[in-house]
Tab-separated table of C-alpha atoms in Angstrom:
chain	number	residue	atom	x	y	z
A	14	UNK	CA	-81.675	-50.630	68.568
A	15	UNK	CA	-83.427	-50.151	65.674
A	16	UNK	CA	-81.290	-50.655	62.214
A	17	UNK	CA	-80.239	-47.579	60.158
A	18	UNK	CA	-81.719	-47.346	56.663
A	19	UNK	CA	-79.692	-48.918	53.629
A	20	UNK	CA	-80.956	-46.081	51.188
A	21	UNK	CA	-79.187	-43.339	52.755
A	22	UNK	CA	-77.641	-40.719	50.452
A	23	UNK	CA	-73.997	-40.161	50.543
A	24	UNK	CA	-72.642	-37.082	52.150
A	25	UNK	CA	-69.738	-35.971	50.074
A	26	UNK	CA	-66.671	-34.328	52.085
A	27	UNK	CA	-68.081	-35.096	55.293
A	28	UNK	CA	-67.329	-37.408	57.964
A	29	UNK	CA	-69.434	-40.165	59.282
A	30	UNK	CA	-71.863	-38.934	62.030
A	31	UNK	CA	-74.314	-41.314	63.779
A	32	UNK	CA	-77.998	-39.320	64.024
A	33	UNK	CA	-80.910	-41.022	65.873
A	34	UNK	CA	-83.371	-42.578	63.218
A	35	UNK	CA	-85.902	-40.266	64.290
A	36	UNK	CA	-84.622	-37.292	62.378
A	37	UNK	CA	-84.828	-39.019	58.703
A	38	UNK	CA	-88.057	-40.398	59.459
A	39	UNK	CA	-89.473	-36.923	61.076
A	40	UNK	CA	-88.330	-35.450	57.608
A	41	UNK	CA	-89.386	-37.782	55.330
A	42	UNK	CA	-92.978	-37.197	57.190
A	43	UNK	CA	-92.486	-33.560	56.947
A	44	UNK	CA	-91.674	-33.483	52.876
A	45	UNK	CA	-94.701	-35.964	52.292
A	46	UNK	CA	-96.892	-33.431	54.387
A	47	UNK	CA	-95.771	-30.522	52.334
A	48	UNK	CA	-96.238	-32.554	49.013
A	49	UNK	CA	-99.612	-33.308	49.858
A	50	UNK	CA	-100.810	-29.441	50.808
A	51	UNK	CA	-99.132	-28.463	47.327
A	52	UNK	CA	-100.773	-30.980	45.688
A	53	UNK	CA	-104.298	-30.115	47.332
A	54	UNK	CA	-103.440	-26.329	46.374
A	55	UNK	CA	-102.901	-26.874	43.007
A	56	UNK	CA	-106.016	-29.394	42.198
A	57	UNK	CA	-108.179	-26.993	43.852
A	58	UNK	CA	-106.923	-23.803	42.026
A	59	UNK	CA	-109.450	-22.287	39.697
A	60	UNK	CA	-109.420	-23.178	36.027
A	61	UNK	CA	-107.052	-25.940	36.676
A	62	UNK	CA	-109.649	-28.780	36.091
A	63	UNK	CA	-110.553	-26.730	32.744
A	64	UNK	CA	-106.868	-26.694	31.549
A	65	UNK	CA	-106.124	-30.338	32.285
A	66	UNK	CA	-109.303	-31.360	30.249
A	67	UNK	CA	-108.321	-28.899	27.440
A	68	UNK	CA	-104.836	-30.632	27.428
A	69	UNK	CA	-106.114	-34.067	27.404
A	70	UNK	CA	-108.237	-32.695	24.228
A	71	UNK	CA	-105.587	-31.250	22.825
A	72	UNK	CA	-103.750	-34.474	22.960
A	73	UNK	CA	-106.466	-36.388	21.609
A	74	UNK	CA	-106.822	-34.177	18.423
A	75	UNK	CA	-103.369	-34.546	17.819
A	76	UNK	CA	-103.268	-38.092	17.964
A	77	UNK	CA	-106.878	-38.186	15.894
A	78	UNK	CA	-105.501	-36.057	13.114
A	79	UNK	CA	-102.916	-38.490	11.827
A	80	UNK	CA	-105.565	-41.313	11.970
A	81	UNK	CA	-108.092	-39.068	10.051
A	82	UNK	CA	-105.832	-38.460	7.347
A	83	UNK	CA	-104.490	-41.638	6.807
A	84	UNK	CA	-108.245	-42.555	6.909
A	85	UNK	CA	-109.082	-40.165	4.205
A	86	UNK	CA	-105.971	-41.025	1.867
A	87	UNK	CA	-106.997	-45.031	1.786
A	88	UNK	CA	-110.608	-45.206	2.059
A	89	UNK	CA	-112.069	-41.848	0.343
A	90	UNK	CA	-115.713	-41.522	0.667
A	91	UNK	CA	-118.023	-42.050	-2.260
A	92	UNK	CA	-119.152	-39.444	-3.992
A	93	UNK	CA	-123.091	-38.661	-3.895
A	94	UNK	CA	-123.008	-36.456	-6.817
A	95	UNK	CA	-125.295	-36.836	-9.708
A	96	UNK	CA	-124.524	-37.135	-13.519
A	97	UNK	CA	-125.748	-33.626	-15.191
A	98	UNK	CA	-125.553	-33.097	-18.609
A	99	UNK	CA	-123.362	-30.479	-19.817
A	100	UNK	CA	-123.365	-28.259	-23.316
A	101	UNK	CA	-120.993	-30.911	-25.353
A	102	UNK	CA	-123.495	-33.673	-24.393
A	103	UNK	CA	-121.097	-35.651	-21.667
A	104	UNK	CA	-121.928	-36.094	-18.395
A	105	UNK	CA	-120.483	-34.150	-15.500
A	106	UNK	CA	-121.089	-34.786	-11.782
A	107	UNK	CA	-123.484	-32.342	-10.126
A	108	UNK	CA	-121.655	-30.623	-6.723
A	109	UNK	CA	-125.700	-30.425	-5.700
A	110	UNK	CA	-127.679	-33.484	-5.830
A	111	UNK	CA	-130.370	-32.229	-3.415
A	112	UNK	CA	-130.825	-29.302	-6.153
A	113	UNK	CA	-133.993	-29.600	-8.988
A	114	UNK	CA	-133.429	-32.388	-11.031
A	115	UNK	CA	-131.279	-32.127	-13.870
A	116	UNK	CA	-132.402	-30.396	-17.167
A	117	UNK	CA	-133.253	-32.570	-20.079
A	118	UNK	CA	-130.662	-32.032	-22.966
A	119	UNK	CA	-132.017	-30.023	-25.596
A	120	UNK	CA	-132.699	-32.109	-28.978
A	121	UNK	CA	-129.738	-31.336	-31.328
A	122	UNK	CA	-131.424	-31.034	-34.854
A	123	UNK	CA	-130.557	-33.743	-37.080
A	124	UNK	CA	-127.565	-32.537	-39.174
A	125	UNK	CA	-128.266	-31.600	-42.849
A	126	UNK	CA	-131.917	-32.055	-42.320
A	127	UNK	CA	-133.491	-28.686	-41.523
A	128	UNK	CA	-136.189	-29.407	-44.311
A	129	UNK	CA	-137.391	-32.809	-42.911
A	130	UNK	CA	-140.538	-33.385	-40.869
A	131	UNK	CA	-138.919	-36.079	-39.066
A	132	UNK	CA	-135.558	-37.434	-38.275
A	133	UNK	CA	-135.612	-40.888	-37.869
A	134	UNK	CA	-132.908	-43.404	-39.256
A	135	UNK	CA	-131.792	-46.973	-39.077
A	136	UNK	CA	-129.007	-46.366	-41.487
A	137	UNK	CA	-125.671	-45.857	-39.645
A	138	UNK	CA	-124.095	-44.546	-42.514
A	139	UNK	CA	-126.410	-42.542	-44.025
A	140	UNK	CA	-125.799	-39.017	-44.606
A	141	UNK	CA	-127.998	-35.841	-45.330
A	142	UNK	CA	-130.711	-38.247	-47.001
A	143	UNK	CA	-132.233	-40.836	-44.475
A	144	UNK	CA	-134.332	-43.595	-44.637
A	145	UNK	CA	-137.515	-43.307	-42.705
A	146	UNK	CA	-137.691	-39.638	-43.040
A	147	UNK	CA	-140.039	-37.199	-44.883
A	148	UNK	CA	-138.358	-34.227	-46.407
A	149	UNK	CA	-140.519	-30.978	-47.655
A	150	UNK	CA	-139.407	-28.846	-50.271
A	151	UNK	CA	-140.403	-27.735	-54.047
A	152	UNK	CA	-140.106	-29.525	-57.517
A	153	UNK	CA	-139.243	-27.657	-60.518
A	154	UNK	CA	-138.566	-29.484	-63.892
A	155	UNK	CA	-136.009	-29.497	-66.739
A	156	UNK	CA	-135.100	-31.349	-70.123
A	157	UNK	CA	-132.988	-34.019	-69.350
A	158	UNK	CA	-131.500	-34.572	-72.954
A	159	UNK	CA	-129.932	-37.857	-73.506
A	160	UNK	CA	-130.519	-38.739	-69.598
A	161	UNK	CA	-126.777	-37.793	-68.430
A	162	UNK	CA	-125.753	-35.896	-65.597
A	163	UNK	CA	-123.257	-34.725	-62.659
A	164	UNK	CA	-123.511	-38.431	-61.370
A	165	UNK	CA	-121.695	-39.282	-64.836
A	166	UNK	CA	-124.031	-42.468	-65.293
A	167	UNK	CA	-124.011	-42.029	-68.996
A	168	UNK	CA	-126.831	-41.240	-71.754
A	169	UNK	CA	-130.030	-43.317	-70.616
A	170	UNK	CA	-133.360	-43.828	-71.734
A	171	UNK	CA	-135.136	-43.771	-68.310
A	172	UNK	CA	-136.934	-40.656	-68.035
A	173	UNK	CA	-137.987	-40.964	-64.298
A	174	UNK	CA	-135.022	-39.074	-63.218
A	175	UNK	CA	-134.191	-35.995	-60.777
A	176	UNK	CA	-131.312	-33.668	-59.975
A	177	UNK	CA	-130.798	-33.502	-56.337
A	178	UNK	CA	-130.229	-29.806	-55.006
A	179	UNK	CA	-126.484	-29.292	-54.028
A	180	UNK	CA	-126.855	-29.610	-49.969
A	181	UNK	CA	-128.553	-32.934	-50.358
A	182	UNK	CA	-126.553	-34.107	-53.253
A	183	UNK	CA	-123.660	-34.353	-50.751
A	184	UNK	CA	-121.014	-34.526	-53.143
A	185	UNK	CA	-122.473	-37.302	-54.987
A	186	UNK	CA	-123.568	-39.426	-52.070
A	187	UNK	CA	-127.000	-39.132	-53.613
A	188	UNK	CA	-126.315	-40.398	-56.508
A	189	UNK	CA	-128.269	-43.416	-57.552
A	190	UNK	CA	-130.753	-42.650	-54.699
A	191	UNK	CA	-134.402	-43.759	-55.313
A	192	UNK	CA	-136.899	-41.379	-53.804
A	193	UNK	CA	-140.566	-41.322	-53.506
A	194	UNK	CA	-142.105	-37.921	-54.409
A	195	UNK	CA	-145.726	-36.687	-53.323
A	196	UNK	CA	-147.362	-33.583	-54.741
A	197	UNK	CA	-150.426	-32.156	-52.504
A	198	UNK	CA	-152.974	-33.217	-54.568
A	199	UNK	CA	-151.430	-36.822	-53.196
A	200	UNK	CA	-149.917	-38.174	-56.500
A	201	UNK	CA	-146.824	-39.667	-56.149
A	202	UNK	CA	-144.029	-41.078	-58.393
A	203	UNK	CA	-140.795	-42.702	-57.615
A	204	UNK	CA	-137.439	-40.953	-59.388
A	205	UNK	CA	-134.025	-41.983	-59.555
A	206	UNK	CA	-131.278	-39.309	-58.508
A	207	UNK	CA	-128.823	-38.996	-61.648
A	208	UNK	CA	-127.957	-35.099	-61.598
A	209	UNK	CA	-127.309	-32.187	-59.262
A	210	UNK	CA	-129.367	-29.136	-59.128
A	211	UNK	CA	-127.176	-26.114	-58.322
A	212	UNK	CA	-128.295	-22.663	-57.022
A	213	UNK	CA	-130.636	-21.238	-57.069
A	214	UNK	CA	-132.040	-24.652	-56.161
A	215	UNK	CA	-132.635	-24.684	-52.381
A	216	UNK	CA	-132.237	-27.397	-49.763
A	217	UNK	CA	-135.212	-29.881	-50.178
A	218	UNK	CA	-135.921	-28.842	-53.763
A	219	UNK	CA	-135.746	-31.635	-56.702
A	220	UNK	CA	-135.658	-30.526	-60.185
A	221	UNK	CA	-137.544	-33.219	-61.906
A	222	UNK	CA	-137.280	-34.444	-65.333
A	223	UNK	CA	-140.319	-32.814	-67.354
A	224	UNK	CA	-141.720	-36.394	-68.060
A	225	UNK	CA	-141.609	-36.883	-64.357
A	226	UNK	CA	-143.098	-33.314	-63.130
A	227	UNK	CA	-145.806	-33.807	-65.625
A	228	UNK	CA	-146.997	-36.602	-63.687
A	229	UNK	CA	-147.339	-34.664	-60.442
A	230	UNK	CA	-148.807	-31.346	-62.041
A	231	UNK	CA	-149.145	-29.329	-65.606
A	232	UNK	CA	-145.967	-28.142	-66.858
A	233	UNK	CA	-147.147	-24.833	-66.839
A	234	UNK	CA	-147.288	-25.043	-62.937
A	235	UNK	CA	-143.581	-24.375	-63.160
A	236	UNK	CA	-143.248	-24.913	-58.980
A	237	UNK	CA	-145.076	-27.178	-56.623
A	238	UNK	CA	-144.890	-28.040	-52.918
A	239	UNK	CA	-143.778	-31.607	-52.465
A	240	UNK	CA	-142.655	-33.914	-50.038
A	241	UNK	CA	-140.089	-36.889	-50.735
A	242	UNK	CA	-138.552	-39.824	-49.121
A	243	UNK	CA	-135.686	-42.112	-49.508
A	244	UNK	CA	-136.861	-45.925	-50.867
A	245	UNK	CA	-135.110	-49.446	-51.016
A	246	UNK	CA	-137.224	-50.516	-53.844
A	247	UNK	CA	-137.373	-53.971	-55.271
A	248	UNK	CA	-135.174	-54.544	-58.456
A	249	UNK	CA	-133.585	-57.671	-60.589
A	250	UNK	CA	-130.920	-55.347	-61.542
A	251	UNK	CA	-127.310	-56.016	-59.814
A	252	UNK	CA	-124.468	-53.910	-59.257
A	253	UNK	CA	-122.109	-52.843	-62.074
A	254	UNK	CA	-118.399	-51.421	-61.963
A	255	UNK	CA	-116.851	-49.007	-64.512
A	256	UNK	CA	-113.335	-47.776	-64.455
A	257	UNK	CA	-113.136	-44.232	-65.563
A	258	UNK	CA	-111.748	-43.457	-68.988
A	259	UNK	CA	-107.981	-42.908	-68.658
A	260	UNK	CA	-107.817	-45.472	-66.088
A	261	UNK	CA	-104.702	-47.663	-65.862
A	262	UNK	CA	-102.683	-49.493	-62.909
A	263	UNK	CA	-100.953	-46.376	-62.279
A	264	UNK	CA	-104.282	-44.070	-61.782
A	265	UNK	CA	-108.013	-44.894	-61.675
A	266	UNK	CA	-111.690	-43.928	-61.216
A	267	UNK	CA	-114.134	-46.309	-59.908
A	268	UNK	CA	-117.843	-45.908	-60.203
A	269	UNK	CA	-120.660	-48.634	-58.730
A	270	UNK	CA	-123.829	-48.487	-60.804
A	271	UNK	CA	-127.279	-49.961	-60.322
A	272	UNK	CA	-126.957	-50.311	-56.226
A	273	UNK	CA	-130.358	-50.456	-54.644
A	274	UNK	CA	-129.559	-48.049	-51.832
A	275	UNK	CA	-127.235	-45.129	-51.838
A	276	UNK	CA	-123.786	-45.985	-51.585
A	277	UNK	CA	-121.682	-44.788	-48.547
A	278	UNK	CA	-118.055	-46.040	-49.008
A	279	UNK	CA	-116.089	-47.873	-51.977
A	280	UNK	CA	-112.633	-49.571	-50.785
A	281	UNK	CA	-109.948	-51.380	-52.734
A	282	UNK	CA	-107.894	-54.429	-51.532
A	283	UNK	CA	-104.244	-53.571	-51.068
A	284	UNK	CA	-101.535	-55.618	-49.287
A	285	UNK	CA	-102.091	-53.868	-46.074
A	286	UNK	CA	-105.945	-54.576	-46.311
A	287	UNK	CA	-108.894	-52.441	-47.691
A	288	UNK	CA	-108.029	-48.873	-48.481
A	289	UNK	CA	-111.383	-46.264	-48.938
A	290	UNK	CA	-111.219	-44.209	-52.071
A	291	UNK	CA	-112.255	-40.533	-52.125
A	292	UNK	CA	-115.234	-39.791	-53.741
A	293	UNK	CA	-115.752	-36.787	-56.221
A	294	UNK	CA	-118.462	-34.841	-56.921
A	295	UNK	CA	-119.000	-36.310	-60.676
A	296	UNK	CA	-119.372	-39.691	-58.661
A	297	UNK	CA	-116.298	-41.620	-58.994
A	298	UNK	CA	-113.829	-42.855	-56.334
A	299	UNK	CA	-110.404	-42.154	-57.343
A	300	UNK	CA	-106.845	-43.711	-56.512
A	301	UNK	CA	-104.626	-41.353	-57.719
A	302	UNK	CA	-101.524	-43.369	-57.080
A	303	UNK	CA	-102.952	-46.396	-58.719
A	304	UNK	CA	-103.192	-48.206	-55.339
A	305	UNK	CA	-105.750	-51.083	-55.976
A	306	UNK	CA	-106.634	-50.565	-59.502
A	307	UNK	CA	-107.494	-53.841	-60.587
A	308	UNK	CA	-107.677	-55.552	-57.426
A	309	UNK	CA	-110.964	-56.572	-55.663
A	310	UNK	CA	-113.700	-54.080	-54.519
A	311	UNK	CA	-115.752	-53.929	-51.520
A	312	UNK	CA	-118.810	-51.745	-51.581
A	313	UNK	CA	-120.888	-50.435	-48.319
A	314	UNK	CA	-124.300	-48.983	-48.267
A	315	UNK	CA	-125.588	-46.336	-46.039
A	316	UNK	CA	-127.062	-49.378	-44.211
A	317	UNK	CA	-123.910	-50.660	-43.312
A	318	UNK	CA	-124.089	-53.781	-45.644
A	319	UNK	CA	-121.021	-54.844	-47.684
A	320	UNK	CA	-120.498	-56.503	-50.806
A	321	UNK	CA	-117.129	-57.825	-51.848
A	322	UNK	CA	-116.319	-57.796	-55.856
A	323	UNK	CA	-113.436	-60.030	-57.243
A	324	UNK	CA	-110.766	-58.313	-58.859
A	325	UNK	CA	-111.976	-56.755	-62.132
A	326	UNK	CA	-109.796	-56.015	-64.949
A	327	UNK	CA	-109.104	-51.987	-65.752
A	328	UNK	CA	-111.210	-51.634	-68.528
A	329	UNK	CA	-112.006	-48.179	-68.632
A	330	UNK	CA	-115.474	-47.044	-70.050
A	331	UNK	CA	-116.898	-50.463	-69.978
A	332	UNK	CA	-119.449	-51.627	-67.661
A	333	UNK	CA	-118.781	-54.913	-65.599
A	334	UNK	CA	-121.442	-56.707	-64.097
A	335	UNK	CA	-121.085	-58.174	-60.519
A	336	UNK	CA	-123.910	-60.413	-60.032
A	337	UNK	CA	-124.163	-58.845	-56.392
A	338	UNK	CA	-126.840	-56.371	-54.549
A	339	UNK	CA	-127.486	-54.790	-51.459
A	340	UNK	CA	-130.701	-55.982	-49.368
A	341	UNK	CA	-133.989	-54.176	-49.826
A	342	UNK	CA	-135.110	-52.256	-46.580
């Protein structure tokens, strides 16, 4: 006799009743057949395969999305944009690297030199007047009198001098500069800037001493076309320092005289380091609180060269020699 199955389901609230083992076996077989039929019907139903595939694709996409996001956050794709000049001169990325080549930025005119025929310079602290540049303008003449002028150098017997137009005078930055002046005839002279020529003098114009003008053309010409350029001349002279009349340890004005190249900056030594003084249009550097008056002085020319002068006594209106001079360029 066949033994009964140990996996029979409990029959709640019913007494035990023996049945032949064929019943469960037949039932199980019947259930299996029904399940097989249902499976085959579902499997071969139209669109079932597509739905299952779509479900798989949906799951894969859901699983892939977080991975894609994480990859973007941790390892961004390098940009392929190319730099393109902006109006301000900085470069900004171009959104279309495959577009036509970026346009070359327009050259900005040299600041303050619209009258120049070239704009090259090797002087980092140069202002409007730059070395290696030829300027175009006109020359007129005036009576220099005793030789004194806006640069406050005082009376002089040197008559090869000139007054610079206000724009190129640049708050006395042109004071002491040596310039070569050439007329249309080809004749040239060298003059030193000691004065300012206000309006109606125009940018590029030089008002020469009558003696200097006469070397280029008759005084009767009145006004001639010229070109001029900055010089760094040979000289045996050295730089001198002068304190302005009225200077004391509580207020002072300081002036440098006899410098070969235009002066860009004058500083005084203080307990906290070097202090740059403000330049006036009459060519003195002022310390209105007295800071650094009587202390060491540092001079810087337009080429960036610096000369250090030991402390000098505050002696108003007295020229004190230093024994130093800027290099020739």
